[in-house]
Short mmCIF file of C-alpha atoms in Angstrom, two decimals:
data_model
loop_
_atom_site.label_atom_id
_atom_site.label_comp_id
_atom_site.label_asym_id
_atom_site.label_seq_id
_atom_site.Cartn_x
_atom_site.Cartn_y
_atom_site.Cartn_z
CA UNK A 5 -65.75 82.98 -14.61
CA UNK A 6 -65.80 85.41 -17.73
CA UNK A 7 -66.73 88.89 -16.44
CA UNK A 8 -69.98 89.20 -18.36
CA UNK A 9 -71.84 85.99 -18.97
CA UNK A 10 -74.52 85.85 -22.18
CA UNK A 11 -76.15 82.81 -23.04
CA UNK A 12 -75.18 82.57 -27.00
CA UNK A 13 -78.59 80.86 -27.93
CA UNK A 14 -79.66 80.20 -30.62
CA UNK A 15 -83.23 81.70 -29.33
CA UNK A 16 -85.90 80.73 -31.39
CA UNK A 17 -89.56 82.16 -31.08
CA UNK A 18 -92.24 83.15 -33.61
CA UNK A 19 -93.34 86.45 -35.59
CA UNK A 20 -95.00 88.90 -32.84
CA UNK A 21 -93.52 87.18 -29.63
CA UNK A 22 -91.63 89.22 -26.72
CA UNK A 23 -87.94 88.14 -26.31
CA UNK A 24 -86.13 89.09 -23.63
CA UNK A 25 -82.32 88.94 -24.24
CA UNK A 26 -79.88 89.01 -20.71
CA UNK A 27 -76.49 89.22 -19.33
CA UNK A 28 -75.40 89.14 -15.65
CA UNK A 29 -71.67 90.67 -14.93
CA UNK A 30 -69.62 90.72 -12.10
CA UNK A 31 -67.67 94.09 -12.31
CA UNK A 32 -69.57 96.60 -9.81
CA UNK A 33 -67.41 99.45 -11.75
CA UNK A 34 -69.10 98.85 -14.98
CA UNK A 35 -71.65 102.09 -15.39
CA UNK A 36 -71.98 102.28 -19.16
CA UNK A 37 -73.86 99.12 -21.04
CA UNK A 38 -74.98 98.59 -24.55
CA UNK A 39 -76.78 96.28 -26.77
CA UNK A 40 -75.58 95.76 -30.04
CA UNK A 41 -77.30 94.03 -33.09
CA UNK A 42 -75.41 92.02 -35.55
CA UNK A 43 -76.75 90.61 -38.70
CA UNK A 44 -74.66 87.88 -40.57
CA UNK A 45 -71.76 89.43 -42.11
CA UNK A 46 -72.21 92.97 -40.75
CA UNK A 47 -70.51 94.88 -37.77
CA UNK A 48 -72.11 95.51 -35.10
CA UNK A 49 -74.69 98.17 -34.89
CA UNK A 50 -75.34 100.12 -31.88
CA UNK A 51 -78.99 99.67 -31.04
CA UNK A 52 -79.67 100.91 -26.95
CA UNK A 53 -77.07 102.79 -24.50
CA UNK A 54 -77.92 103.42 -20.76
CA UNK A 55 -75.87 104.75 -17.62
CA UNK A 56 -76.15 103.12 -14.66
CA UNK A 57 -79.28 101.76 -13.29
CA UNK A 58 -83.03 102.30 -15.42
CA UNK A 59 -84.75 101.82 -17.99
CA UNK A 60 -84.74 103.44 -21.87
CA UNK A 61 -86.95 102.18 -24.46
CA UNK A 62 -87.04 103.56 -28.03
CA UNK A 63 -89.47 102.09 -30.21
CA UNK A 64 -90.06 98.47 -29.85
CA UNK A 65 -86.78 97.99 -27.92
CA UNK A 66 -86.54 98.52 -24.00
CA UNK A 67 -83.19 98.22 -22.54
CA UNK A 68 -83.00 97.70 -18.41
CA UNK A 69 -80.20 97.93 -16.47
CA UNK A 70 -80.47 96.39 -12.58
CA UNK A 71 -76.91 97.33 -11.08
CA UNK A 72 -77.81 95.93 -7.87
CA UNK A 73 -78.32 92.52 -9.30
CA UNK A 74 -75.79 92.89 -11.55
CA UNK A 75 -78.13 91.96 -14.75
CA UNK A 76 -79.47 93.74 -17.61
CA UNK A 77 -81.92 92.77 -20.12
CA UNK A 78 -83.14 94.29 -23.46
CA UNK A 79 -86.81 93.50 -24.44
CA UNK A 80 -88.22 93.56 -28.20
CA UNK A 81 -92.03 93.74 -28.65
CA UNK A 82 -93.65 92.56 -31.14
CA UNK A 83 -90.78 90.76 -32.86
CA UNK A 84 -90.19 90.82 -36.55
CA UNK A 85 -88.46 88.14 -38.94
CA UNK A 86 -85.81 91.24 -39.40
CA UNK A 87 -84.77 91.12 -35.92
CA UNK A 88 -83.20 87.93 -36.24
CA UNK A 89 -79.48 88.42 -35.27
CA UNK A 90 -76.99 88.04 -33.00
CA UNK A 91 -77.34 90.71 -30.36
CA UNK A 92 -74.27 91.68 -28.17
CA UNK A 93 -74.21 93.04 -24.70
CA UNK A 94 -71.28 95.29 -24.32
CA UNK A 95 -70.15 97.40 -20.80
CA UNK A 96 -67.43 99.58 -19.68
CA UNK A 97 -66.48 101.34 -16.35
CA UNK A 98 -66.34 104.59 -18.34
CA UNK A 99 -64.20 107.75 -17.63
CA UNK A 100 -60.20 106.66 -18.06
CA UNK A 101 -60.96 102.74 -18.79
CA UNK A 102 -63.14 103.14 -21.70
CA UNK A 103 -62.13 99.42 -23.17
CA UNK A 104 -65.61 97.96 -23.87
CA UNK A 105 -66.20 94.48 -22.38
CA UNK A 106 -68.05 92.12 -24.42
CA UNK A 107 -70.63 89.31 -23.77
CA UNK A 108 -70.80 86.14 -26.30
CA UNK A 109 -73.38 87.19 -27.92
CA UNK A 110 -77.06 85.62 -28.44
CA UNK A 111 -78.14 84.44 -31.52
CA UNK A 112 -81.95 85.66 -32.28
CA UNK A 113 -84.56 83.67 -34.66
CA UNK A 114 -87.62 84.84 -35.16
CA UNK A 115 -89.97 82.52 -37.26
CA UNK A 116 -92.22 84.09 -39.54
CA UNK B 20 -72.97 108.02 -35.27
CA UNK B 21 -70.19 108.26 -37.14
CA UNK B 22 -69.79 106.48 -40.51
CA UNK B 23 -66.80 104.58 -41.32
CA UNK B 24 -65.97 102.41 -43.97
CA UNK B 25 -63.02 99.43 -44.30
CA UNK B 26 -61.40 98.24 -47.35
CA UNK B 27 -60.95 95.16 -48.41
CA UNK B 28 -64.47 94.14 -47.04
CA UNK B 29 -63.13 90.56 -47.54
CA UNK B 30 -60.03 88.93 -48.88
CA UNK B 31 -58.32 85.66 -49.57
CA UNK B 32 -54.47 85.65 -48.88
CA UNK B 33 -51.87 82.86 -49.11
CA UNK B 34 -50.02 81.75 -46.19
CA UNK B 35 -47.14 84.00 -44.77
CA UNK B 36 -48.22 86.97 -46.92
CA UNK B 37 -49.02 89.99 -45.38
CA UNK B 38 -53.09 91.97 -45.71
CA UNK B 39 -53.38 96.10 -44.68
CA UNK B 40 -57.00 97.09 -43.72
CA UNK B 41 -58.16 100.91 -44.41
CA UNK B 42 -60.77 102.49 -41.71
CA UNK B 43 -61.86 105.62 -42.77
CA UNK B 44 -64.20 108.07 -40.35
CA UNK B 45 -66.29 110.82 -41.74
CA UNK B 46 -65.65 113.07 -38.58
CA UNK B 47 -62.50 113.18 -36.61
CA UNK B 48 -62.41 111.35 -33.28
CA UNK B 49 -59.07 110.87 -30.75
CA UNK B 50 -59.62 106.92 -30.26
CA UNK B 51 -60.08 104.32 -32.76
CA UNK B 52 -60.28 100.54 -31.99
CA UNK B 53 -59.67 97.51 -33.89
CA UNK B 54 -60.78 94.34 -32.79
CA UNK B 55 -61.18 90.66 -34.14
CA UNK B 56 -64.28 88.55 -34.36
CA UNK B 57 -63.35 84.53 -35.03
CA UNK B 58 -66.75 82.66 -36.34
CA UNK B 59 -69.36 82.71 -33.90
CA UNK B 60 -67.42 83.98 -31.09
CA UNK B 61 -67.75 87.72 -29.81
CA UNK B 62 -65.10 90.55 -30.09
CA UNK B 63 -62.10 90.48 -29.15
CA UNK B 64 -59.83 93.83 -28.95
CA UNK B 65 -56.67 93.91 -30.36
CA UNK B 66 -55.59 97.07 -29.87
CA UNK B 67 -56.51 100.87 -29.02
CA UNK B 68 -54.55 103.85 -31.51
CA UNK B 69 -54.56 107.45 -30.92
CA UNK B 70 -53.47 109.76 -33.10
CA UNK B 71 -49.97 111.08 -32.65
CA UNK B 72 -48.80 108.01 -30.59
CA UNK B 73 -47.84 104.23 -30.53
CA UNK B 74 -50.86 101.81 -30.46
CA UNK B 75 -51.82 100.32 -26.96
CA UNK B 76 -51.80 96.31 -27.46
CA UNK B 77 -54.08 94.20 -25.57
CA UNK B 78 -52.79 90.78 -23.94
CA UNK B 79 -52.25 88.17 -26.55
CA UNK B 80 -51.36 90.37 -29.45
CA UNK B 81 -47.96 92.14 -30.37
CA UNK B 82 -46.77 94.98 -33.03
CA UNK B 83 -44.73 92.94 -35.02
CA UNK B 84 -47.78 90.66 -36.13
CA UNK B 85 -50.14 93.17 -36.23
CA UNK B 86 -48.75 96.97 -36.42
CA UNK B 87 -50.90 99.65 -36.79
CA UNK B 88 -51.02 103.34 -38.21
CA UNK B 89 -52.89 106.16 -37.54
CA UNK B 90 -51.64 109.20 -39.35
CA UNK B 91 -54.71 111.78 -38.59
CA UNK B 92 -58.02 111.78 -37.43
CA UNK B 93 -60.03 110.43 -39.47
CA UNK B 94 -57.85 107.18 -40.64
CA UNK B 95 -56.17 104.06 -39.54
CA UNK B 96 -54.87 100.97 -40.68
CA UNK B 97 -54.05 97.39 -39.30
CA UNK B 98 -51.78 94.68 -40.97
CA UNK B 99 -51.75 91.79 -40.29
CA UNK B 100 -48.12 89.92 -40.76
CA UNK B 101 -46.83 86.54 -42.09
CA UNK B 102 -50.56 85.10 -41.96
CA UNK B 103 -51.19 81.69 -41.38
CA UNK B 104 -54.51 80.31 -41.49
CA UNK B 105 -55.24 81.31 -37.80
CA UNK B 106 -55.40 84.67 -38.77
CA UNK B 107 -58.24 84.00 -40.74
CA UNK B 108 -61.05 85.93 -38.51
CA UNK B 109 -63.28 89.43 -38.85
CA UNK B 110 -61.66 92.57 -38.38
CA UNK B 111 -63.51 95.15 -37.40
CA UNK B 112 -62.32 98.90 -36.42
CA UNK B 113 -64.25 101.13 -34.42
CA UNK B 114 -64.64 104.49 -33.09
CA UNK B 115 -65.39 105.95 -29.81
CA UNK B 116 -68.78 108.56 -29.89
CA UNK B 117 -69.09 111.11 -27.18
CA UNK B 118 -70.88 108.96 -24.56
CA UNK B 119 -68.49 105.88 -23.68
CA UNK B 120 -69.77 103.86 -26.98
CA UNK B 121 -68.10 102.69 -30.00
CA UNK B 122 -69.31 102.99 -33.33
CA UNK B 123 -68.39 100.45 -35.74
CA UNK B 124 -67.31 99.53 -39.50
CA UNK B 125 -68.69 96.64 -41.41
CA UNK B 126 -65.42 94.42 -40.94
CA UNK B 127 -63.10 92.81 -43.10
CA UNK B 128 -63.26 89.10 -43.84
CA UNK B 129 -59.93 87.71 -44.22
CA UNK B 130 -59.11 84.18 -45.02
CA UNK B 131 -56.04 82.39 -44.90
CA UNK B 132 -55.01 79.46 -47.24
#
């Protein structure tokens, strides 16, 4: 079992829809956890950070973090053609083990 | 965030031959990060290099086939050795912010004949 599981899609749903994007984990030490956005032949762009448990939205973008399910989810409202990409969950116990764990990444089409 | 570039942004190289990517940081930062991405697969890291020391190698990967520089704070580079066309991958380099993220380049696209 990989430490944090992300289904890799492709999800598919039209112009205006809200997508929910998700990965579970296993590590009860992990405190930091990002979302990334990739577009095709980019790197990845840092789009939400949280600590622990909560929620943070900025814009259309909510990211929530449920440590004692061990699950976090980032919502888009009102989804745009441009958000199609891959989006990456990332996490990391923080302090002294900084390395950054990775999920596999969802792939994100949004249908005009 | 920090803004940091990487040259080549993609090449083509012949077996066995050997490819150095260039990340450059506008700001200085302690840790900076270099990781691969094969096609539609996530990141993997390949190592961690601090300025002032040897690079930290993750499982799987080893100095000889991919050694590593980091003469100040603001640059480092990778090379990657006697390619073959397993090598051929995204490399990305990153840099750590002030809050336990990474901030990261746009990647270099190597491919291996």
């Amino acid at each position: 079992q990989k430490e944090v599981e992300q289904d890799p899609g492709p999800l598919s749903v039209p112009e205006g829809a809200i997508v929910s994007l998700n990965c579970t984990y296993s590590n009860s030490a992990f405190q930091y956890f990002m979302w990334y956005r990739q577009y095709s032949r980019k790197g990845p762009e840092l789009l939400m950070y949280t600590y622990s448990s909560g929620n943070k939205e900025d814009g259309r973008f909510t990211a929530q973090v449920d440590k004692s399910s061990k699950y976090i989810s980032l919502f888009i409202r009102d989804s745009q053609p441009s958000d199609s990409a891959t989006y990456l969950c990332a996490m990391s116990e923080g302090g002294s083990n900084y390395q950054l764990i990775w999920g596999a990444g969802t792939k994100l089409i949004i249908k005009p | 965030s920090a803004v940091i570039s990487q040259k080549p942004s993609r090449d083509i190289c012949q077996r066995g031959t050997s490819l150095t990517i260039q990340c450059q940081v506008d700001s200085q930062v302690t840790m900076m990060f270099w990781y691969r991405q094969q096609p539609g697969q996530s990141l993997t890291l390949i190592a961690t290099a601090n300025q002032g020391s040897e690079a930290t190698y993750e499982s799987g990967f080893v100095i000889d086939k991919f050694p590593i520089s980091r003469p100040n704070l603001t640059f480092s580079t990778l090379t990657v050795s006697n390619m073959s066309p397993e090598d051929s991958s995204i490399y990305l380099c990153s840099v750590e912010s002030g809050v336990d993220t990474q901030y990261f380049g746009p990647g270099t696209r190597l491919t291996v004949l």
